[in-house]
mmCIF file of C-alpha atoms in Angstrom:
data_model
loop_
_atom_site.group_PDB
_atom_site.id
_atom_site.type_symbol
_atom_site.label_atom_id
_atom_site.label_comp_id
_atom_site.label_asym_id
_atom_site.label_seq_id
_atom_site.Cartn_x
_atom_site.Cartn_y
_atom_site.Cartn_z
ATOM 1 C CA UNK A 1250 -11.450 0.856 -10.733
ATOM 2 C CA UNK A 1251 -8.108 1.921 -8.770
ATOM 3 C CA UNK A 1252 -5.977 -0.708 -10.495
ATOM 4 C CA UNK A 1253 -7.227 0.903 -13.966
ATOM 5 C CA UNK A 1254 -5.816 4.197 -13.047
ATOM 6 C CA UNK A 1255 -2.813 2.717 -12.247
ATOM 7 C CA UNK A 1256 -2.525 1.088 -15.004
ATOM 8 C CA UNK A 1257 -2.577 4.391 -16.885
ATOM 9 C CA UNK A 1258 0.008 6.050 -14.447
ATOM 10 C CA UNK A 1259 2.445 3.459 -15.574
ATOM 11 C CA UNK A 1260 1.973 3.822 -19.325
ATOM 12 C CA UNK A 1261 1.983 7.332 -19.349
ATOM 13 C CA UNK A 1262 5.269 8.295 -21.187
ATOM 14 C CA UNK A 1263 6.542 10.673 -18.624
ATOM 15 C CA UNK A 1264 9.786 12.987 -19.330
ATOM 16 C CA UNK A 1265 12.982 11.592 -18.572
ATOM 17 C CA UNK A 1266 13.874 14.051 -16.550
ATOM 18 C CA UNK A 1267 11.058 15.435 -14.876
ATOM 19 C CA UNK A 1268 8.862 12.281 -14.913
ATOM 20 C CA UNK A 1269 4.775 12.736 -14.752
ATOM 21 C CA UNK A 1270 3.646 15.677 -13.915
ATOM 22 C CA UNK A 1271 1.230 16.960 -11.131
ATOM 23 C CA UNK A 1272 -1.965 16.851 -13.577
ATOM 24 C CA UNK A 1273 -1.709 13.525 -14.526
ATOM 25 C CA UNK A 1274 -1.334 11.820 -10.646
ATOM 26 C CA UNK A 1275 -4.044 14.542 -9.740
ATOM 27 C CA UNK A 1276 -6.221 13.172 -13.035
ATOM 28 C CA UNK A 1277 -5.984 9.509 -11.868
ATOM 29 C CA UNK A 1278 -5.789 9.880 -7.798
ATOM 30 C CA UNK A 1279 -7.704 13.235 -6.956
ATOM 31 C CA UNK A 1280 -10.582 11.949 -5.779
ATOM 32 C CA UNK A 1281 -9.057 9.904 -2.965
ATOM 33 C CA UNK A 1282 -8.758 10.251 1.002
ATOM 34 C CA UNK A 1283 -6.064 12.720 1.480
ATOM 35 C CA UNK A 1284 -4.818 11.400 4.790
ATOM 36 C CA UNK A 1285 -4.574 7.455 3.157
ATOM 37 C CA UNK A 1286 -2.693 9.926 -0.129
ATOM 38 C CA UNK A 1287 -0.288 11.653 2.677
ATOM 39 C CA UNK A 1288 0.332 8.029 3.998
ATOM 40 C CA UNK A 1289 0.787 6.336 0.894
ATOM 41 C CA UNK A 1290 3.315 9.086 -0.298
ATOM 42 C CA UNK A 1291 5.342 8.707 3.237
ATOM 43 C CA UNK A 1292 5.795 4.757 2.379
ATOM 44 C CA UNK A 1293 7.126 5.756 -0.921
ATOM 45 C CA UNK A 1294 9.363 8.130 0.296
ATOM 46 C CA UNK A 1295 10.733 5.441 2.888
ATOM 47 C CA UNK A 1296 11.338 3.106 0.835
ATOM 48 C CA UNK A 1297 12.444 4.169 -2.402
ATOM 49 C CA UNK A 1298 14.551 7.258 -2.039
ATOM 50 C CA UNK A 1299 15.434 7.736 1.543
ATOM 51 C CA UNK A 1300 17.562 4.435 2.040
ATOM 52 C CA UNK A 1301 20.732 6.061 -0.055
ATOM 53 C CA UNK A 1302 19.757 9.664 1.846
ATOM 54 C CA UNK A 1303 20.552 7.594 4.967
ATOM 55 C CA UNK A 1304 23.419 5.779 3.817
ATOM 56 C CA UNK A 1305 25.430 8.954 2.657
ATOM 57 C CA UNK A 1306 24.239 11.581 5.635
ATOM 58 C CA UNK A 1307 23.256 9.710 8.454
ATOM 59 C CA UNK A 1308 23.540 12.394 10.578
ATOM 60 C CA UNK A 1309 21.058 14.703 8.558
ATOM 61 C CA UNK A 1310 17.304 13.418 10.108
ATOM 62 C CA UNK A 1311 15.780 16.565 8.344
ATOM 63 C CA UNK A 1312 13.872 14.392 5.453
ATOM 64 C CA UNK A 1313 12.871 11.400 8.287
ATOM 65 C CA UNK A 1314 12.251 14.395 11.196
ATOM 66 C CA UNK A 1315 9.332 16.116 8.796
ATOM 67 C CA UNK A 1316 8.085 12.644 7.796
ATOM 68 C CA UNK A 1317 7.709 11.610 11.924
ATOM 69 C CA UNK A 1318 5.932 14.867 12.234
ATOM 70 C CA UNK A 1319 3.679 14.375 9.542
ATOM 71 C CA UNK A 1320 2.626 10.898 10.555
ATOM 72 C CA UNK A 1321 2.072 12.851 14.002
ATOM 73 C CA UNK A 1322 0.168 15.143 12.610
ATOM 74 C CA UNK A 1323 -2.041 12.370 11.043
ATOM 75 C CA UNK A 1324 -2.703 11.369 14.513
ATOM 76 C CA UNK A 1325 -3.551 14.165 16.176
ATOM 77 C CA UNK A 1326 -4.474 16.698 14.045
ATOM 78 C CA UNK A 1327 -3.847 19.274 16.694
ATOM 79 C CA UNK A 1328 -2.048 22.827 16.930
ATOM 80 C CA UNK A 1329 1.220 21.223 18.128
ATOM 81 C CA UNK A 1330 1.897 18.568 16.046
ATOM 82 C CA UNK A 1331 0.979 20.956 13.479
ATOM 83 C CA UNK A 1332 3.782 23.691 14.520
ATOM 84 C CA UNK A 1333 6.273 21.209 15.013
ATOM 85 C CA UNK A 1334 5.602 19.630 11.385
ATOM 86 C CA UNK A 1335 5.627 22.949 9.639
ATOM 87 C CA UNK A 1336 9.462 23.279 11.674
ATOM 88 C CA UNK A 1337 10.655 20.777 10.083
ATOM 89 C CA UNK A 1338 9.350 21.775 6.335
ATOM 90 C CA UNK A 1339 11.192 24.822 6.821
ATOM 91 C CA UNK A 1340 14.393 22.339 7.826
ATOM 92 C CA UNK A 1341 13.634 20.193 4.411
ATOM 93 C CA UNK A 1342 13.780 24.146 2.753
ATOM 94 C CA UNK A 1343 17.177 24.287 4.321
ATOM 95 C CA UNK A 1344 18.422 20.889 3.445
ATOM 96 C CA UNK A 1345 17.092 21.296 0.164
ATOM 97 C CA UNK A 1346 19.119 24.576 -0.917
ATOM 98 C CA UNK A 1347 22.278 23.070 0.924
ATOM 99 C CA UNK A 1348 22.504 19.337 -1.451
ATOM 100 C CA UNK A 1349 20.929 21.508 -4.563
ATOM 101 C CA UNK A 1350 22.256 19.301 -7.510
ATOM 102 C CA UNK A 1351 22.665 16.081 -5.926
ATOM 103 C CA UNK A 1352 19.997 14.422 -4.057
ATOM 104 C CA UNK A 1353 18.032 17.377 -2.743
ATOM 105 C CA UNK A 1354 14.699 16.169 -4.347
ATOM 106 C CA UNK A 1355 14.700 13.583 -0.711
ATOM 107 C CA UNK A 1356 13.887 16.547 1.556
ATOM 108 C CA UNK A 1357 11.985 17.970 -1.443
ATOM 109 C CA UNK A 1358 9.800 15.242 -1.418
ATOM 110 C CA UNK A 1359 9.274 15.280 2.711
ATOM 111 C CA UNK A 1360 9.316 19.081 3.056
ATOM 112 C CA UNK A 1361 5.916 18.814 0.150
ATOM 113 C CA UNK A 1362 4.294 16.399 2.334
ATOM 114 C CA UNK A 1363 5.290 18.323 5.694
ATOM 115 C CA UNK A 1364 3.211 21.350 4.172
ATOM 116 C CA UNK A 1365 0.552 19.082 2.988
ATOM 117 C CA UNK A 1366 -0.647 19.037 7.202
ATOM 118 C CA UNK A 1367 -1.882 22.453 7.087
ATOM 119 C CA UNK A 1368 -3.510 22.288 3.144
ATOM 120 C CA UNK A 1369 -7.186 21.918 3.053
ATOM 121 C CA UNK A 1370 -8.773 19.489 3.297
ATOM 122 C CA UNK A 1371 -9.313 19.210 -0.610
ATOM 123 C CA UNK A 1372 -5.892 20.416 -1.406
ATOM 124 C CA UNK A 1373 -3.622 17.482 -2.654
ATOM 125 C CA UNK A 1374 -1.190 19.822 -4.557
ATOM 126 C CA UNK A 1375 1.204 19.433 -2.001
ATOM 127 C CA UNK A 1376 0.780 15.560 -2.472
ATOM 128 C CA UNK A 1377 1.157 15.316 -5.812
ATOM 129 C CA UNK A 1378 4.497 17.502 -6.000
ATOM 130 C CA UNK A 1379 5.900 14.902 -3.440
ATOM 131 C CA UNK A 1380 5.292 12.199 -6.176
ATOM 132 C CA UNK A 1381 6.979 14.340 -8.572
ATOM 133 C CA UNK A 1382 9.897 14.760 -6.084
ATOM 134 C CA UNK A 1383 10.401 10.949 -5.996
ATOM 135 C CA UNK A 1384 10.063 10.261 -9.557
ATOM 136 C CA UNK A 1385 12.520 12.221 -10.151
ATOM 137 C CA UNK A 1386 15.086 11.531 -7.822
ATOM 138 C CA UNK A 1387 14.776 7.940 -9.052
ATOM 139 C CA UNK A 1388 15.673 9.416 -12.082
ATOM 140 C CA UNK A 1389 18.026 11.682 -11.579
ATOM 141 C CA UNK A 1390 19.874 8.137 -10.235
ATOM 142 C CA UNK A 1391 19.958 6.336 -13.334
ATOM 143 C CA UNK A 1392 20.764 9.336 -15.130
ATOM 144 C CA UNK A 1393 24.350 9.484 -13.446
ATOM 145 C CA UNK A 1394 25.000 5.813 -14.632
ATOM 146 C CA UNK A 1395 23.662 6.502 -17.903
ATOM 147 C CA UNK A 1396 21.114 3.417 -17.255
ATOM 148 C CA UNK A 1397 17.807 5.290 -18.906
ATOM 149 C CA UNK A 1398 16.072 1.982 -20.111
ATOM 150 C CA UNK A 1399 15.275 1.617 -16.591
ATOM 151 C CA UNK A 1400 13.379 4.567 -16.525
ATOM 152 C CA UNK A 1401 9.773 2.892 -16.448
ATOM 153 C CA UNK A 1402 10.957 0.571 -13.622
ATOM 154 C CA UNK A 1403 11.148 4.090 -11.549
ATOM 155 C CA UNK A 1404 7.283 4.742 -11.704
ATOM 156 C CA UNK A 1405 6.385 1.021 -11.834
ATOM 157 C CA UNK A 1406 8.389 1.257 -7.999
ATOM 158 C CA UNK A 1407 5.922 3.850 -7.098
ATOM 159 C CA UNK A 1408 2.883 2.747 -8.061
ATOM 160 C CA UNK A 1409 3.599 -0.336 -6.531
ATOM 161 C CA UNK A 1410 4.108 1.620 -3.159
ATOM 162 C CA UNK A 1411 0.328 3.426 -3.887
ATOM 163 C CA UNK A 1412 -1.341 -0.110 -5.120
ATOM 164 C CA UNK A 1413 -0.413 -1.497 -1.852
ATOM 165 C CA UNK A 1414 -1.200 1.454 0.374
ATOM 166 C CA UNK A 1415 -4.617 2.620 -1.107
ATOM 167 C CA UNK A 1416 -6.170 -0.443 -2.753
ATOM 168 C CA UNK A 1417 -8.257 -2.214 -0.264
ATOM 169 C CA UNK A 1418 -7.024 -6.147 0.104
ATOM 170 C CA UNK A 1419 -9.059 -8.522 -2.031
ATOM 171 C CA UNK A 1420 -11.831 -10.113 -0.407
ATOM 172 C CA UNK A 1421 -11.265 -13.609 1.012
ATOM 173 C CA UNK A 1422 -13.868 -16.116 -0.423
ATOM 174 C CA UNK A 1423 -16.599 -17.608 1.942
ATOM 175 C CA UNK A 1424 -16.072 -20.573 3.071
ATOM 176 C CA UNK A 1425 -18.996 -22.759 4.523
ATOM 177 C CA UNK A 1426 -20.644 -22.010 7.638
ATOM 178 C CA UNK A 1427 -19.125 -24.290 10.205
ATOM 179 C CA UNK A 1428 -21.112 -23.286 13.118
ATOM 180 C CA UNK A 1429 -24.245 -23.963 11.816
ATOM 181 C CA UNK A 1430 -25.386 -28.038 11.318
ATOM 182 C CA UNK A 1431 -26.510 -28.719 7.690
ATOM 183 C CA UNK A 1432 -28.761 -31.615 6.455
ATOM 184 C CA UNK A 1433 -26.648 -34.598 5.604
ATOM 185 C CA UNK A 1434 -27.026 -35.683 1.605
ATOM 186 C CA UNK A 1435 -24.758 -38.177 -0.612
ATOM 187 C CA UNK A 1436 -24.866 -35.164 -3.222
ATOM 188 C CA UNK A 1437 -24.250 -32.192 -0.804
ATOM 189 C CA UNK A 1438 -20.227 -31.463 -0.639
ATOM 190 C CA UNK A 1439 -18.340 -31.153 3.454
ATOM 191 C CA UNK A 1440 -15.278 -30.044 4.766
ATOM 192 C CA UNK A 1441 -13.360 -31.045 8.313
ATOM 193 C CA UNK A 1442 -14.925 -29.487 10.912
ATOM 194 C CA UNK A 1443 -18.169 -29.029 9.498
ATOM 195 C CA UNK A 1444 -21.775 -29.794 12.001
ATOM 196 C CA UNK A 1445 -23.846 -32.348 10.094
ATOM 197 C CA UNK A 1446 -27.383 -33.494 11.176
ATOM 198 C CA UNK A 1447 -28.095 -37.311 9.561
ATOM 199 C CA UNK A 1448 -32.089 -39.049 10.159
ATOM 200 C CA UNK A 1449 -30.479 -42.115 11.404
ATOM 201 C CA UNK A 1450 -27.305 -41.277 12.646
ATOM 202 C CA UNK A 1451 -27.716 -37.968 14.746
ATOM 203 C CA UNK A 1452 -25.902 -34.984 15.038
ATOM 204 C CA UNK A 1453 -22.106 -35.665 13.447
ATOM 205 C CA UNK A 1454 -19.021 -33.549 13.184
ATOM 206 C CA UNK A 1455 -16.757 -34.427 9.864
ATOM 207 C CA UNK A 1456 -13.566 -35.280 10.663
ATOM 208 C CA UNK A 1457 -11.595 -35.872 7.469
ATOM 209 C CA UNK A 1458 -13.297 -35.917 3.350
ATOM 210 C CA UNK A 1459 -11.791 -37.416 0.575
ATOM 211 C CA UNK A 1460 -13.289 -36.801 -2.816
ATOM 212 C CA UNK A 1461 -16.029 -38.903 -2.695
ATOM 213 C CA UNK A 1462 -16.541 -39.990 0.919
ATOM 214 C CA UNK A 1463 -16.380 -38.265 4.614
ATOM 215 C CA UNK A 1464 -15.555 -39.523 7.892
ATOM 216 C CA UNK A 1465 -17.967 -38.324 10.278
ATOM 217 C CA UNK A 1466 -17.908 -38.853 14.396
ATOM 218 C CA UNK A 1467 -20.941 -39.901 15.864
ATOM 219 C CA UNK A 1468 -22.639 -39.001 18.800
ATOM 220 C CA UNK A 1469 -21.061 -41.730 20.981
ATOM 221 C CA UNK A 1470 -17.886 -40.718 20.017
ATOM 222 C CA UNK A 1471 -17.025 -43.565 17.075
ATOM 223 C CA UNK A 1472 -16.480 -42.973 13.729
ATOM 224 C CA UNK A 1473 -18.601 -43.895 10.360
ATOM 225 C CA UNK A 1474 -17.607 -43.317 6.689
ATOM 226 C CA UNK A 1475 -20.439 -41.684 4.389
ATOM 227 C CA UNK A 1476 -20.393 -41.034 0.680
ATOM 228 C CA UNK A 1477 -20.282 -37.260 -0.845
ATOM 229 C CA UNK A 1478 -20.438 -35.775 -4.075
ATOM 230 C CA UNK A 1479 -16.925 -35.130 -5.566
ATOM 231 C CA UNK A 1480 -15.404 -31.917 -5.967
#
């Protein structure tokens, strides 16, 4: 199961520095849709490392330009979107070798996913270095206030980006059928709203249930109280 591999991703003892590498996410993720992968990685980006990228250089788009293209790309998948995405991976290149040191792992991370348009189709490498990117910007973070027991929180963050992005949402349970009538019984169970057929009594629609009783309206329009099995 997905939560299983995530699991893993979050125990892994990763380095402090460089976090997990490319084989493990590729071990535990590779087989998944690349465009939901390219997706997921864009929220994590967003949320986790490009807030302080904003707040210091808010007038340097270059990380949040490539990420607009990508999700562009995404949409169209055609020969313009993919021009104008690989312009602004070659802007991230830039950005990157101008902040080397500091924060440049922000348009690290967008400029990997910017080339990760034009991969293959089976080619996640591009992906999976934009993970690596974040990690370890969050990182690099706590390393300059010497806070490294928060080092796991940095991947749980992540992973908790991907859980929400690629696993599907848990199915609601069924409830009854309310459009169809069912045979009234003292031992059957009803809920408000439900269509009940009785031998003496007609068709009935509950309108409130206690634990052991149900008030049902009649066909000329009043109201009777019937017994049900508790909960």
């Amino acid at each position: 199961m997905l939560s299983e591999r995530f699991d893993r991703l979050a125990a892994i003892r990763g380095d402090m520095v460089k976090g997990l590498p490319v084989t493990a996410w590729a071990a535990n993720l590779g087989d998944l849709d690349r465009d939901l992968l390219m997706r997921a990685a864009i929220a994590a980006i967003r949320e986790l490392v490009l807030p302080e990228w904003e707040s210091t250089r808010p007038e340097d788009r270059r990380p949040q330009e490539a990420l607009e293209a990508t999700e562009a790309w995404l949409a169209k998948k055609d020969a313009d979107s993919l021009l104008q995405t690989k312009a602004t991976a070659k802007a991230c290149t830039a950005a990157r070798g101008e902040f080397f040191g500091t924060d440049h792992r922000v348009p690290e991370a967008a400029r990997a996913l910017a080339w990760a348009a034009g991969a293959k189709e089976n080619d996640l490498e591009h992906i999976w270095d934009a993970l690596v990117a974040i990690e370890q910007e969050l990182l690099a973070r706590i390393a300059l206030v010497s806070e490294y027991q928060k080092a796991p929180e940095q991947r749980r963050a992540i992973i908790a980006v991907l859980r929400r992005m690629l696993e599907p949402p848990a199915a609601e349970e069924a409830g009854p059928d309310l459009s169809a009538p069912v045979p009234y019984s003292a031992s059957g169970n009803f809920v408000v709203g439900q269509k009940v057929t009785h031998v003496k009594f007609g068709d009935l629609v509950v309108t409130a249930a206690g634990d052991k009783w149900i008030d049902v309206q009649l066909p000329d329009g009043t109201t009777k109280r019937l017994a049900q099995k508790p909960k």
